[in-house]
Each structure stands twice: as C-alpha cells, then as structure tokens.
Amino acid sequence: GKVGWRERLRKSSAALGLSGLFSRHPRLDDDLLDELETALLTADVGVPATTALIEDLRKRMKAREFGDAQALLAALRADLIALLAPVAKPLQIDPRIKPFVLLTVGVNGVGKTTTIGKLARRFKDEGHSLMLAAGDTFRAAAVAQLQAWGDRNGVQVVAQGQNADAASVAFDALQAAKARGTEVLIADTAGRLHTQQGLMAELGKIKRVLQKVDASAPHEVLLVIDGTTGQNALSQLRQFHAAVNITGLVVTKLDGTAKGGVVFALAREFGIPIRFAGIGERPEDLRVFDAEAFVDALLP
Ligand code: GDP
C-alpha cells in the first residue's frame, strides 16, 4: 500500500526541496518558475525532464490557467505522475514459467544483496518456492553472505564458492530449479570485475548460458540502482542496458537522498519499468513502485 512512503522519504529530506517555495512565491510569475526549475535540477530531475515540466507550466501560466500557486502545484503533481505512469509497471511472475528467472545486476554498493534478500522474502511471503544462485563469485564474502541469508530464511542457495565461474553457477542453479519445479530463481551477479568490459562480458555470458537451459530465460533482467548517485544512475543504466537488455529497475536508498528526482530522469530517458523502490533497510522497505505515492511523498 501507500502507507509509509511519505514518512520514509520525508524523514531524510528526499523531498524535491519545494517546501518553502510556494509561501516565498505566492505570486504566479517567472521568479516562481525559476526557483521551481532550480529545485528540480538540484533534486537531479535532469535538464530534459525539468525543461519539459517548466515549459508546460509556463505556457499554462501565461494562458492564465492557474488561479493561484496551489493550482500550479496541482498541475506539477499531475505532470510528475504522468511522467512516471508509463514506467510504474509491477513485476509479474508468470506462473506458467518454471522457474521464472530473475537476473539481478548492478554495481557494488547499490544495495543488490539487500534487494535480493528483500525480494526473496517477498516471493516467499507470496507463497512461491524459490532458489538463489550465488553468482557474485568475484567479491570476497558475497557468496557466503548470500548463503548465510538463505540459511537464516530457509531458502536454498546454489553456490560453487568464490572465484568459481559465474556462468557455471547460473547454469547449475537453473538446471536444479528446473528439475525441482521451483517457481522463482533469483541469480546474483558480480558488481565489479577487474574491468568494466570484463563485467559486461561476464553478464552477457551468464545470460547466454541461462538460455541454453531455457531459451526464454532470463525472464527479467533487473538492474539495481542507487537513488543517491543522481545522474550517475543514467550512465549505469545505459551501460548495463547495452550489455544485457535491462527489463526492470529497482531504485534503492530513496529514503536517504535529496537526489530522488533521478527517478523522473530515468523514466523520461529510458521508459524502462521501475519495478521496486528501496525506501529503507528493513525487509518491508522494498515497495512496489507506485507513481502517485512517490510523487506525493516528494511534494509539500
Ligand atoms: P551491494 O554491494 O550492492 O550488494 O550492496 P548491499 O546490499 O550490501 O547494500 C549496501 C548498503 O546499502 C547496506 O548498508 C544496505 O543496508 C544499504 N541499503 C540497501 N538498500 C537500501 C535502502 O533502500 N535504503 C537504505 N537506507 N539503505 C539501503
């Protein structure tokens, strides 16, 4: 549900920085729009999305569509929701596909491991059988971390240890999940290798190896992005998308940032579904992305 979004995002000042704006600028004039533009850019909404939003409001203001600042704010809210509506598409696990394979990718530190734990918990709570593949064989402790998490939560983890071939782990896991009739397989991957090209090549290889077992796999390639990295998120998405065709996003740490506006930039530039938002460290803080709840949490 929507409960909690506003509280979680507000607490850490993830708001678009508009709180005092409309009392400082009760008049509908270019000053108001200039400050609004600065606030959106500061929140990392990005130049193209900000320009489009401001120009729409300017045109309608000149046409005297708005009676007061509140009316303009309502129009901004509607514009922001409209920007996100096309990407607010929840992940659907197709029950006819067994296992439904989620390949999770993302650079180290973005919250990938945490997100996998939260997702696994969600799928379990929904009654799905599931398995994890410990495919981050590069980072020391990543395999052990995933295995420990699986032990605590009664979820089977397929692993071959550190420095094993990640594609071979994925292959084994998919075969095991298939043989067992497991409903969901979440495959972890490295977030860093010796080189960026090396990482992208490895991810491509994992995808091809999965397809040897099931030509339709992976059924979702989920990129985990840290919402606090601002415009950097765009270049990460660009690179991963070129390598493995991203089908869904998870934007994490939106509770701890004033840069959450990057969500609008991502939506506008790529149109890739945003499946989930991370709004805290607890398992229940991974929320199905909800355009209205998100926008309302950011606005005064
Ligand atoms: P990984 O290297 O990508 O696997 O990153 P981790 O899963 O280890 O997460 C890195 C840090 O980010 C940890 O301290 C997590 O608790 C934290 N983290 C992950 N998601 C969120 C979130 O949505 N909100 C907050 N506040 N912290 C998060």
CSV table of C-alpha atoms and ligand atoms in Angstrom, one decimal, residues 107-114 118 139 145 252-255 278-281, ligand 1:
chain,number,residue,atom,x,y,z
A,107,VAL,CA,27.5,-2.1,-9.5
A,108,ASN,CA,28.8,-2.9,-6.0
A,109,GLY,CA,27.3,-0.9,-3.1
A,110,VAL,CA,24.0,-0.1,-4.7
A,111,GLY,CA,22.1,-2.5,-2.4
A,112,LYS,CA,21.9,-5.5,-4.7
A,113,THR,CA,22.4,-8.1,-2.0
A,114,THR,CA,19.9,-6.4,0.3
A,118,LYS,CA,14.0,-8.4,0.3
A,139,ARG,CA,33.6,-10.1,-4.4
A,145,GLN,CA,26.7,-13.6,2.6
A,252,THR,CA,17.3,1.9,-3.7
A,253,LYS,CA,18.0,4.3,-0.9
A,254,LEU,CA,15.3,6.8,-1.8
A,255,ASP,CA,14.8,7.3,1.9
A,278,GLY,CA,14.0,0.8,-1.7
A,279,ILE,CA,12.9,3.2,1.0
A,280,GLY,CA,14.8,1.7,3.9
A,281,GLU,CA,16.9,-1.1,5.2
B,1,GDP,P1,25.6,-4.5,-2.8
B,1,GDP,O1,27.1,-4.3,-2.7
B,1,GDP,O2,25.1,-3.9,-4.0
B,1,GDP,O3,25.2,-5.9,-2.6
B,1,GDP,O4,25.1,-3.6,-1.6
B,1,GDP,P2,24.4,-4.1,-0.2
B,1,GDP,O5,23.2,-4.9,-0.4
B,1,GDP,O6,25.5,-4.7,0.6
B,1,GDP,O7,24.0,-2.7,0.4
B,1,GDP,C1,24.9,-1.6,0.7
B,1,GDP,C2,24.3,-0.8,1.8
B,1,GDP,O8,23.1,-0.1,1.4
B,1,GDP,C3,23.9,-1.6,3.0
B,1,GDP,O9,24.3,-0.9,4.2
B,1,GDP,C4,22.4,-1.7,2.9
B,1,GDP,O10,21.8,-1.8,4.2
B,1,GDP,C5,22.1,-0.3,2.3
B,1,GDP,N1,20.8,-0.3,1.6
B,1,GDP,C6,20.3,-1.1,0.7
B,1,GDP,N2,19.1,-0.7,0.2
B,1,GDP,C7,18.7,0.4,1.0
B,1,GDP,C8,17.6,1.3,1.0
B,1,GDP,O11,16.6,1.2,0.3
B,1,GDP,N3,17.7,2.3,1.9
B,1,GDP,C9,18.7,2.5,2.8
B,1,GDP,N4,18.7,3.5,3.6
B,1,GDP,N5,19.8,1.7,2.7
B,1,GDP,C10,19.8,0.7,1.9
